């Protein structure tokens, strides 16, 4: 399935979305882009095919990523659906920000701006792309891209 994975990207900032879509496309992934947490809930709270991973901006209009994640997790629990990996995308990288993401039900954290290597690290953790080896520097860069 590598190279044909699907990513749901929730990002309201046009420039951030273009950068993320370009990085994901370079990895051969199919990207579905939504502009708000409401778009995530509409897409994830159905019984259809689901994306391999969700990259979820925390601060968006209408419904933020925290509320969207809580609603998706409630739907999954209520319907006995396997948890989709949900990765927080945020420029807020302090421990209390990570804690808030975890409390909302997010699985991992990717600080913005992120490098292609940090993005690949997250996607590899959830088997969306294959592991490509790495270096000590790569491990340090991945510090902003980690499981919560």
PDB file of C-alpha atoms in Angstrom:
ATOM      1  CA  UNK A   1       0.000   0.000   0.000  1.00  0.00           C
ATOM      2  CA  UNK A   2       3.002   2.289   0.199  1.00  0.00           C
ATOM      3  CA  UNK A   3       2.839   5.114  -2.308  1.00  0.00           C
ATOM      4  CA  UNK A   4      -0.914   4.763  -2.633  1.00  0.00           C
ATOM      5  CA  UNK A   5      -1.861   5.799   0.889  1.00  0.00           C
ATOM      6  CA  UNK A   6      -4.499   8.385   1.583  1.00  0.00           C
ATOM      7  CA  UNK A   7      -4.159  11.353   3.900  1.00  0.00           C
ATOM      8  CA  UNK A   8      -6.910  13.612   5.172  1.00  0.00           C
ATOM      9  CA  UNK A   9      -5.325  17.024   5.671  1.00  0.00           C
ATOM     10  CA  UNK A  10      -7.256  19.547   7.766  1.00  0.00           C
ATOM     11  CA  UNK A  11      -5.587  22.929   7.341  1.00  0.00           C
ATOM     12  CA  UNK A  12      -7.259  26.318   6.951  1.00  0.00           C
ATOM     13  CA  UNK A  13      -4.122  28.268   6.034  1.00  0.00           C
ATOM     14  CA  UNK A  14      -3.708  28.168   2.247  1.00  0.00           C
ATOM     15  CA  UNK A  15       0.099  28.399   2.261  1.00  0.00           C
ATOM     16  CA  UNK A  16       0.465  25.714   4.951  1.00  0.00           C
ATOM     17  CA  UNK A  17      -1.928  23.489   3.021  1.00  0.00           C
ATOM     18  CA  UNK A  18      -0.007  23.910  -0.251  1.00  0.00           C
ATOM     19  CA  UNK A  19       3.297  23.077   1.472  1.00  0.00           C
ATOM     20  CA  UNK A  20       1.834  19.976   3.154  1.00  0.00           C
ATOM     21  CA  UNK A  21       0.087  18.775  -0.012  1.00  0.00           C
ATOM     22  CA  UNK A  22       3.309  19.152  -2.003  1.00  0.00           C
ATOM     23  CA  UNK A  23       5.305  17.201   0.602  1.00  0.00           C
ATOM     24  CA  UNK A  24       2.700  14.433   0.776  1.00  0.00           C
ATOM     25  CA  UNK A  25       2.433  14.254  -3.014  1.00  0.00           C
ATOM     26  CA  UNK A  26       6.223  13.844  -3.314  1.00  0.00           C
ATOM     27  CA  UNK A  27       5.800  10.715  -1.196  1.00  0.00           C
ATOM     28  CA  UNK A  28       3.218   9.377  -3.644  1.00  0.00           C
ATOM     29  CA  UNK A  29       0.280   9.870  -1.306  1.00  0.00           C
ATOM     30  CA  UNK A  30      -3.246  10.881  -2.212  1.00  0.00           C
ATOM     31  CA  UNK A  31      -4.363  13.952  -0.254  1.00  0.00           C
ATOM     32  CA  UNK A  32      -7.888  14.997   0.589  1.00  0.00           C
ATOM     33  CA  UNK A  33      -7.918  18.550   1.943  1.00  0.00           C
ATOM     34  CA  UNK A  34     -10.576  20.061   4.198  1.00  0.00           C
ATOM     35  CA  UNK A  35     -10.602  23.553   5.695  1.00  0.00           C
ATOM     36  CA  UNK A  36     -12.078  22.967   9.141  1.00  0.00           C
ATOM     37  CA  UNK A  37     -12.774  20.516  11.904  1.00  0.00           C
ATOM     38  CA  UNK A  38     -16.300  20.214  10.563  1.00  0.00           C
ATOM     39  CA  UNK A  39     -14.852  18.844   7.325  1.00  0.00           C
ATOM     40  CA  UNK A  40     -12.936  16.236   9.316  1.00  0.00           C
ATOM     41  CA  UNK A  41     -16.035  15.175  11.230  1.00  0.00           C
ATOM     42  CA  UNK A  42     -18.109  14.944   8.025  1.00  0.00           C
ATOM     43  CA  UNK A  43     -15.413  12.829   6.376  1.00  0.00           C
ATOM     44  CA  UNK A  44     -14.507  10.584   9.320  1.00  0.00           C
ATOM     45  CA  UNK A  45     -17.905  10.027  10.921  1.00  0.00           C
ATOM     46  CA  UNK A  46     -19.267   7.843   8.154  1.00  0.00           C
ATOM     47  CA  UNK A  47     -19.178   4.141   7.491  1.00  0.00           C
ATOM     48  CA  UNK A  48     -17.316   4.485   4.194  1.00  0.00           C
ATOM     49  CA  UNK A  49     -13.652   4.015   3.382  1.00  0.00           C
ATOM     50  CA  UNK A  50     -11.412   6.034   5.667  1.00  0.00           C
ATOM     51  CA  UNK A  51      -8.029   7.632   5.034  1.00  0.00           C
ATOM     52  CA  UNK A  52      -4.871   5.960   6.318  1.00  0.00           C
ATOM     53  CA  UNK A  53      -4.036   8.952   8.509  1.00  0.00           C
ATOM     54  CA  UNK A  54      -5.425  12.371   9.465  1.00  0.00           C
ATOM     55  CA  UNK A  55      -3.174  15.425   9.748  1.00  0.00           C
ATOM     56  CA  UNK A  56      -5.229  17.809  11.845  1.00  0.00           C
ATOM     57  CA  UNK A  57      -4.469  21.490  12.400  1.00  0.00           C
ATOM     58  CA  UNK A  58      -5.393  22.371  15.968  1.00  0.00           C
ATOM     59  CA  UNK A  59      -6.472  25.985  15.378  1.00  0.00           C
ATOM     60  CA  UNK A  60      -9.155  26.359  12.692  1.00  0.00           C
ATOM     61  CA  UNK A  61     -12.332  28.407  12.303  1.00  0.00           C
ATOM     62  CA  UNK A  62     -15.821  26.947  12.841  1.00  0.00           C
ATOM     63  CA  UNK A  63     -14.511  23.898  14.744  1.00  0.00           C
ATOM     64  CA  UNK A  64     -10.952  23.454  15.982  1.00  0.00           C
ATOM     65  CA  UNK A  65      -8.964  20.269  15.722  1.00  0.00           C
ATOM     66  CA  UNK A  66      -9.440  19.394  19.390  1.00  0.00           C
ATOM     67  CA  UNK A  67     -13.231  19.283  19.130  1.00  0.00           C
ATOM     68  CA  UNK A  68     -13.087  17.505  15.779  1.00  0.00           C
ATOM     69  CA  UNK A  69     -10.834  14.811  17.228  1.00  0.00           C
ATOM     70  CA  UNK A  70     -13.090  14.320  20.259  1.00  0.00           C
ATOM     71  CA  UNK A  71     -16.116  13.869  17.964  1.00  0.00           C
ATOM     72  CA  UNK A  72     -14.277  11.417  15.692  1.00  0.00           C
ATOM     73  CA  UNK A  73     -13.112   9.377  18.698  1.00  0.00           C
ATOM     74  CA  UNK A  74     -16.650   9.294  20.096  1.00  0.00           C
ATOM     75  CA  UNK A  75     -17.998   8.084  16.738  1.00  0.00           C
ATOM     76  CA  UNK A  76     -15.320   5.392  16.495  1.00  0.00           C
ATOM     77  CA  UNK A  77     -16.072   4.160  20.015  1.00  0.00           C
ATOM     78  CA  UNK A  78     -19.838   4.219  19.539  1.00  0.00           C
ATOM     79  CA  UNK A  79     -19.671   2.241  16.294  1.00  0.00           C
ATOM     80  CA  UNK A  80     -16.790  -0.102  17.152  1.00  0.00           C
ATOM     81  CA  UNK A  81     -14.594   1.324  14.390  1.00  0.00           C
ATOM     82  CA  UNK A  82     -10.817   1.007  14.592  1.00  0.00           C
ATOM     83  CA  UNK A  83      -9.145   4.259  15.626  1.00  0.00           C
ATOM     84  CA  UNK A  84      -7.689   6.145  12.693  1.00  0.00           C
ATOM     85  CA  UNK A  85      -4.287   7.697  13.402  1.00  0.00           C
ATOM     86  CA  UNK A  86      -4.820  11.415  14.021  1.00  0.00           C
ATOM     87  CA  UNK A  87      -1.749  13.642  14.091  1.00  0.00           C
ATOM     88  CA  UNK A  88      -1.875  17.140  15.552  1.00  0.00           C
ATOM     89  CA  UNK A  89      -0.430  19.907  13.367  1.00  0.00           C
ATOM     90  CA  UNK A  90       0.417  22.973  15.415  1.00  0.00           C
ATOM     91  CA  UNK A  91       2.987  25.706  15.890  1.00  0.00           C
ATOM     92  CA  UNK A  92       2.424  25.401  19.664  1.00  0.00           C
ATOM     93  CA  UNK A  93       5.091  22.912  20.731  1.00  0.00           C
ATOM     94  CA  UNK A  94       5.186  23.132  24.526  1.00  0.00           C
ATOM     95  CA  UNK A  95       4.366  20.164  26.762  1.00  0.00           C
ATOM     96  CA  UNK A  96       0.982  21.603  27.736  1.00  0.00           C
ATOM     97  CA  UNK A  97       0.121  21.770  24.020  1.00  0.00           C
ATOM     98  CA  UNK A  98       1.063  18.121  23.586  1.00  0.00           C
ATOM     99  CA  UNK A  99      -1.000  17.251  26.660  1.00  0.00           C
ATOM    100  CA  UNK A 100      -4.025  19.046  25.234  1.00  0.00           C
ATOM    101  CA  UNK A 101      -3.649  17.122  21.960  1.00  0.00           C
ATOM    102  CA  UNK A 102      -3.406  13.788  23.798  1.00  0.00           C
ATOM    103  CA  UNK A 103      -6.443  14.631  25.958  1.00  0.00           C
ATOM    104  CA  UNK A 104      -8.452  15.327  22.797  1.00  0.00           C
ATOM    105  CA  UNK A 105      -7.562  11.852  21.475  1.00  0.00           C
ATOM    106  CA  UNK A 106      -4.775  12.645  19.038  1.00  0.00           C
ATOM    107  CA  UNK A 107      -2.098   9.993  18.573  1.00  0.00           C
ATOM    108  CA  UNK A 108       0.921  12.035  17.556  1.00  0.00           C
ATOM    109  CA  UNK A 109       2.208  15.565  17.219  1.00  0.00           C
ATOM    110  CA  UNK A 110       3.900  17.364  14.332  1.00  0.00           C
ATOM    111  CA  UNK A 111       5.194  20.866  15.037  1.00  0.00           C
ATOM    112  CA  UNK A 112       4.825  23.514  12.317  1.00  0.00           C
ATOM    113  CA  UNK A 113       6.728  24.294  10.297  1.00  0.00           C
ATOM    114  CA  UNK A 114       7.838  20.722   9.738  1.00  0.00           C
ATOM    115  CA  UNK A 115      10.487  19.249   7.476  1.00  0.00           C
ATOM    116  CA  UNK A 116       9.933  16.510   4.916  1.00  0.00           C
ATOM    117  CA  UNK A 117      11.960  14.237   7.198  1.00  0.00           C
ATOM    118  CA  UNK A 118       9.707  14.947  10.197  1.00  0.00           C
ATOM    119  CA  UNK A 119       6.620  14.319   8.070  1.00  0.00           C
ATOM    120  CA  UNK A 120       8.063  11.078   6.750  1.00  0.00           C
ATOM    121  CA  UNK A 121       8.879  10.000  10.329  1.00  0.00           C
ATOM    122  CA  UNK A 122       5.218  10.371  11.326  1.00  0.00           C
ATOM    123  CA  UNK A 123       3.972   8.610   8.195  1.00  0.00           C
ATOM    124  CA  UNK A 124       6.441   5.773   8.790  1.00  0.00           C
ATOM    125  CA  UNK A 125       5.279   5.362  12.395  1.00  0.00           C
ATOM    126  CA  UNK A 126       1.796   4.588  11.060  1.00  0.00           C
ATOM    127  CA  UNK A 127       2.976   2.528   8.055  1.00  0.00           C
ATOM    128  CA  UNK A 128       1.673   5.028   5.517  1.00  0.00           C
ATOM    129  CA  UNK A 129       5.144   5.125   3.886  1.00  0.00           C
ATOM    130  CA  UNK A 130       8.000   2.616   4.200  1.00  0.00           C
ATOM    131  CA  UNK A 131      10.931   3.180   6.549  1.00  0.00           C
ATOM    132  CA  UNK A 132      13.932   4.658   4.733  1.00  0.00           C
ATOM    133  CA  UNK A 133      16.608   4.293   7.393  1.00  0.00           C
ATOM    134  CA  UNK A 134      17.902   7.317   9.232  1.00  0.00           C
ATOM    135  CA  UNK A 135      20.672   9.128  11.019  1.00  0.00           C
ATOM    136  CA  UNK A 136      21.200  10.583  14.458  1.00  0.00           C
ATOM    137  CA  UNK A 137      20.416  14.023  13.015  1.00  0.00           C
ATOM    138  CA  UNK A 138      17.205  12.592  11.596  1.00  0.00           C
ATOM    139  CA  UNK A 139      16.265  11.261  15.018  1.00  0.00           C
ATOM    140  CA  UNK A 140      16.826  14.685  16.549  1.00  0.00           C
ATOM    141  CA  UNK A 141      14.768  16.406  13.858  1.00  0.00           C
ATOM    142  CA  UNK A 142      11.990  13.929  14.500  1.00  0.00           C
ATOM    143  CA  UNK A 143      11.708  15.227  18.069  1.00  0.00           C
ATOM    144  CA  UNK A 144       8.889  17.527  16.929  1.00  0.00           C
ATOM    145  CA  UNK A 145       7.255  14.595  15.213  1.00  0.00           C
ATOM    146  CA  UNK A 146       6.462  12.080  17.877  1.00  0.00           C
ATOM    147  CA  UNK A 147       3.769   9.979  19.422  1.00  0.00           C
ATOM    148  CA  UNK A 148       2.040  11.708  22.266  1.00  0.00           C
TER     149      UNK A 148
END
